[in-house]
Coordinates of C-alpha atoms in Angstrom, one line a residue:
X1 CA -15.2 2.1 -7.5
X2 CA -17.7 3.2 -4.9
X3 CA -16.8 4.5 -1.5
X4 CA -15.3 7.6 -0.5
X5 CA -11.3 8.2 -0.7
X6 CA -9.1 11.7 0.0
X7 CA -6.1 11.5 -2.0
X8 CA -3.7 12.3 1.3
X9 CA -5.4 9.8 3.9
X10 CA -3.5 7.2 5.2
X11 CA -4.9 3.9 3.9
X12 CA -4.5 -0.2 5.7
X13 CA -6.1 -3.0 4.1
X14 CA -7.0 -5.5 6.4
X15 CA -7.9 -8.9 4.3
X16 CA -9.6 -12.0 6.3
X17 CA -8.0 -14.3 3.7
X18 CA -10.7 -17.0 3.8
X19 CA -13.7 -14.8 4.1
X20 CA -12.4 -12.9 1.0
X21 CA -11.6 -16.1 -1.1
X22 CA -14.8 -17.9 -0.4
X23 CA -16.7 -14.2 -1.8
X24 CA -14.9 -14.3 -4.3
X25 CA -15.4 -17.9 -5.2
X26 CA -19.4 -17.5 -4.7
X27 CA -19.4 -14.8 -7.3
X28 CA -16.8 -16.6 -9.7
X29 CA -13.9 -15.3 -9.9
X30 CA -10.4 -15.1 -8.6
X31 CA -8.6 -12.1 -7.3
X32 CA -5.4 -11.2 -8.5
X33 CA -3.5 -10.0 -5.8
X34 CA -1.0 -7.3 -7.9
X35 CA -4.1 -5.9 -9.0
X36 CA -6.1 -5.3 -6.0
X37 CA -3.1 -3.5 -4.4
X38 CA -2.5 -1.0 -7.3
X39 CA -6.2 -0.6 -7.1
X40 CA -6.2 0.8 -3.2
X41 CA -2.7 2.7 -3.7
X42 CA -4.3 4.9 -5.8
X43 CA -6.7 5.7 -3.7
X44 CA -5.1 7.2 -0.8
X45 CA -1.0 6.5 0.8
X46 CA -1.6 3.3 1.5
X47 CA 0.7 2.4 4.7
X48 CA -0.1 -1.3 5.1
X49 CA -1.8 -4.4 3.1
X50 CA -2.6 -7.2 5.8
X51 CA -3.3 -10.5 4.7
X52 CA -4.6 -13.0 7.5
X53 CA -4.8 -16.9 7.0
X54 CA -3.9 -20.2 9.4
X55 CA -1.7 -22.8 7.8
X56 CA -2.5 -26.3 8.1
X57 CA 0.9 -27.9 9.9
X58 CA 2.7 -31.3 9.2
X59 CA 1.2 -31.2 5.6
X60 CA 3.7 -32.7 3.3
X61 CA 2.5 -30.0 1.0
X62 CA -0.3 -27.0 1.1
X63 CA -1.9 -26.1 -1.5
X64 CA -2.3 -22.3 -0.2
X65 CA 1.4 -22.2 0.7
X66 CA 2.5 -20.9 -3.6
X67 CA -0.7 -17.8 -2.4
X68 CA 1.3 -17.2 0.8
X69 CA 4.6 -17.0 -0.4
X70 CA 3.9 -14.9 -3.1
X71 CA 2.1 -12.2 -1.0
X72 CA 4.6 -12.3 1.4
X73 CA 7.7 -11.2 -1.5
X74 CA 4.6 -8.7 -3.3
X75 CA 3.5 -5.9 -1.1
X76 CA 2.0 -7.5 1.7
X77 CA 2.0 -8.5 5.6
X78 CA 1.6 -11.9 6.1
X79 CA -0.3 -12.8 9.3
X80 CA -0.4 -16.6 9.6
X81 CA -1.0 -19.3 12.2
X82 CA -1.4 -22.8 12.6
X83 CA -4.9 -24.5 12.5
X84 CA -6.1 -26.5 15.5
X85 CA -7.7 -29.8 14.9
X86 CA -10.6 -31.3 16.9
X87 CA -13.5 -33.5 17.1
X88 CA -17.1 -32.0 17.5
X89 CA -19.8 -33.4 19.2
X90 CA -21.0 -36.1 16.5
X91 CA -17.1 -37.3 16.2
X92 CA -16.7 -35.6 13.0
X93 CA -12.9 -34.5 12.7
X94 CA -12.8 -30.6 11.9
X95 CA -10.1 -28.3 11.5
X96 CA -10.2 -24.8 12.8
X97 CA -8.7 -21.6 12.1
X98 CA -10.2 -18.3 13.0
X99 CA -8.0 -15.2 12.8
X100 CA -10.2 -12.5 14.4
X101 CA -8.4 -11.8 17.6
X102 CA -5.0 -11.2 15.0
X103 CA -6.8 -8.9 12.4
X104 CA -8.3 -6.5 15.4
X105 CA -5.2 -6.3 17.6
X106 CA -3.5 -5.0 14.4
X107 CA -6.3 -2.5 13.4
X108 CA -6.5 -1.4 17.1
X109 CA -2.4 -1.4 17.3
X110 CA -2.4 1.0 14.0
X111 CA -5.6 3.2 14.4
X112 CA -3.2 6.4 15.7
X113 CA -1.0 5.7 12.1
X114 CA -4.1 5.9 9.8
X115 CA -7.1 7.8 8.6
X116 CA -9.1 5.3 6.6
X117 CA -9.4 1.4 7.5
X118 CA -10.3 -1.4 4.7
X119 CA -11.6 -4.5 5.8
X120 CA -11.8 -6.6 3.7
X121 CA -14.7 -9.3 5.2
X122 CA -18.4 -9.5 5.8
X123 CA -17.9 -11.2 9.7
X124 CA -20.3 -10.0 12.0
X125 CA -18.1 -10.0 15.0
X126 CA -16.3 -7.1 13.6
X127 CA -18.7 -4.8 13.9
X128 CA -17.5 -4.1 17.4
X129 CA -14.0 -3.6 16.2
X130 CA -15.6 -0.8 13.8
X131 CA -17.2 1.2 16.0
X132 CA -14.2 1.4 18.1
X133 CA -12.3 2.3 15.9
X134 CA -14.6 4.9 14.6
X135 CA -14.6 6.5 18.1
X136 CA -11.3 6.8 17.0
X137 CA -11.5 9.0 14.0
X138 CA -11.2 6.4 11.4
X139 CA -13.5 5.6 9.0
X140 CA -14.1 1.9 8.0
X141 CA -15.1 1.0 4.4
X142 CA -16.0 -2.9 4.5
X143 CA -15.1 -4.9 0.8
X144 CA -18.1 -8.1 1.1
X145 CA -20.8 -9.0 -1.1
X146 CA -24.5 -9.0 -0.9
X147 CA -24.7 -10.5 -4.4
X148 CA -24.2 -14.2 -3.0
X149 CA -26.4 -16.6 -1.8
X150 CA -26.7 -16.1 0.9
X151 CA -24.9 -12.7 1.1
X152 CA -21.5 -12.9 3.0
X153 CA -21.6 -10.3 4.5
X154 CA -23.6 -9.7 8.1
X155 CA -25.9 -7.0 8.1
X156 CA -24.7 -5.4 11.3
X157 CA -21.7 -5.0 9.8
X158 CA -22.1 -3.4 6.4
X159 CA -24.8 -0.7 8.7
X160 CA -22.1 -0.1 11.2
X161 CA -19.3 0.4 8.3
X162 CA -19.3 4.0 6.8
X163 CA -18.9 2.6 3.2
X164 CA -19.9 -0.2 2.0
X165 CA -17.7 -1.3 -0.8
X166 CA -19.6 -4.3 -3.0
X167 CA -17.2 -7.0 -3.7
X168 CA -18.9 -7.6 -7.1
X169 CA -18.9 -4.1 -8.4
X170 CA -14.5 -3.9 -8.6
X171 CA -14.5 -7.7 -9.3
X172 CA -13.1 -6.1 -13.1
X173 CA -10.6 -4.4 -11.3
X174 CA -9.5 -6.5 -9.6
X175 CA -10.4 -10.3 -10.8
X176 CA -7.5 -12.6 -12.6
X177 CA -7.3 -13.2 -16.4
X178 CA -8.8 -16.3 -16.9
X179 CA -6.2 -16.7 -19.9
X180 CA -3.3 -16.7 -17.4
X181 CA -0.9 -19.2 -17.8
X182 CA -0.5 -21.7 -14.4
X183 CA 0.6 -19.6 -12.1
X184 CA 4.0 -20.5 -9.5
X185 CA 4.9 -18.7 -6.0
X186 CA 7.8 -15.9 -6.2
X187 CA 10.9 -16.9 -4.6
X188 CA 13.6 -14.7 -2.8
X189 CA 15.2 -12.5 -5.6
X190 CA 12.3 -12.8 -7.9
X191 CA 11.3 -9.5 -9.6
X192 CA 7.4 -8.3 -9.1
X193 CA 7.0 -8.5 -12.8
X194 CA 8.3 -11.6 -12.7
X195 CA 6.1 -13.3 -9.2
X196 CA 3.3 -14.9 -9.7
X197 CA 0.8 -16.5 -7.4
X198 CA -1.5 -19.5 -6.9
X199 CA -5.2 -18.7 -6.1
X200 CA -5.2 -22.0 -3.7
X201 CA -7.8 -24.0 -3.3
X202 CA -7.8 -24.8 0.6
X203 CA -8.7 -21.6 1.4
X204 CA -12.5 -22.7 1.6
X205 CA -11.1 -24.8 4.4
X206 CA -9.8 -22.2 6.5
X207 CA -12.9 -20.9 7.3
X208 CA -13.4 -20.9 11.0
X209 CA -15.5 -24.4 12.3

């Protein structure tokens, strides 16, 4: 894998949930989870796997809820929220759920506790957030993809990152077994070997309106 890693720096993974699943999904594949974190703790000490997402409420059930769960028992920090419904301007009903302001109040709120920031999304508004966190001392690798069409990742950002980390290129380290059975979400008790996890679907909804 590309991108430049010290074997002592301390290491957070920052994942914009729905900007990660829809790269993913335009290069075709699915990202296993237990995989992607084995692949970044050998890369440095890795302090702290974010994972951010909004929740659809008063669903009788959602689909991304089995993903949630899952990453919540396995490793990670689980940074949800609800969605906010409205109408636009042409009375189309939309559902909106941007986690921006969540994902860089925790990067700023742990800069001092680490040496080497992944973010995991190709949003443009970020680019801010890296450069002042780079005044900082960190450096700021960015996991998109330019492979798409169009690329998902905003060209301000990947130039303002120090590394650019194509999303494509550790898709074999990273992507599910297409042979895996149906997966089911972990519940308290369940052993990690056990846990497994389900890719959902309505992610591609919880991308900000």
């Amino acid at each position: 894998m590309k991108g430049n890693f010290y074997e002592n720096e301390r290491v957070a993974l920052f994942i914009d949930g729905a900007n990660l699943y829809s790269a993913a999904r335009s290069l075709g594949f699915d990202i296993d989870y237990r995989r992607l974190l084995k692949v970044f703790r050998e890369k440095g000490r890795l302090v702290r796997a974010y994972y951010y997402t909004a929740l659809v409420e008063d669903q009788e059930y959602s689909p991304i809820r089995p993903l949630v769960d899952w990453l919540d028992y396995n490793g990670y920090t689980m940074v949800t929220k609800p969605t906010k419904e409205f109408t636009d301007a042409t009375g189309r009903r939309k559902i909106k759920g941007n986690m921006d302001i969540e994902l860089a109040i925790d990067v700023l709120e742990m800069a001092e506790h680490l040496d080497h920031v992944i973010l995991f999304s190709g949003d443009g508004d970020f680019r801010r957030l890296v450069e002042a966190v780079q005044r900082r001392g960190l450096r700021v690798s960015v996991v998109s993809t330019i492979k798409s069409s169009p690329p998902m990742v905003a060209d301000e950002l990947r130039r303002q990152a120090d590394d650019f980390i194509e999303l494509s290129e550790i898709a074999p380290l990273i992507a599910r077994n297409a042979s895996e059975r149906a997966p089911r979400p972990a519940v308290a008790g369940q052993r990690d070997s056990e846990a497994e996890y389900d890719d959902a679907p309505s992610e591609s909804l919880m991308r900000s309106a």
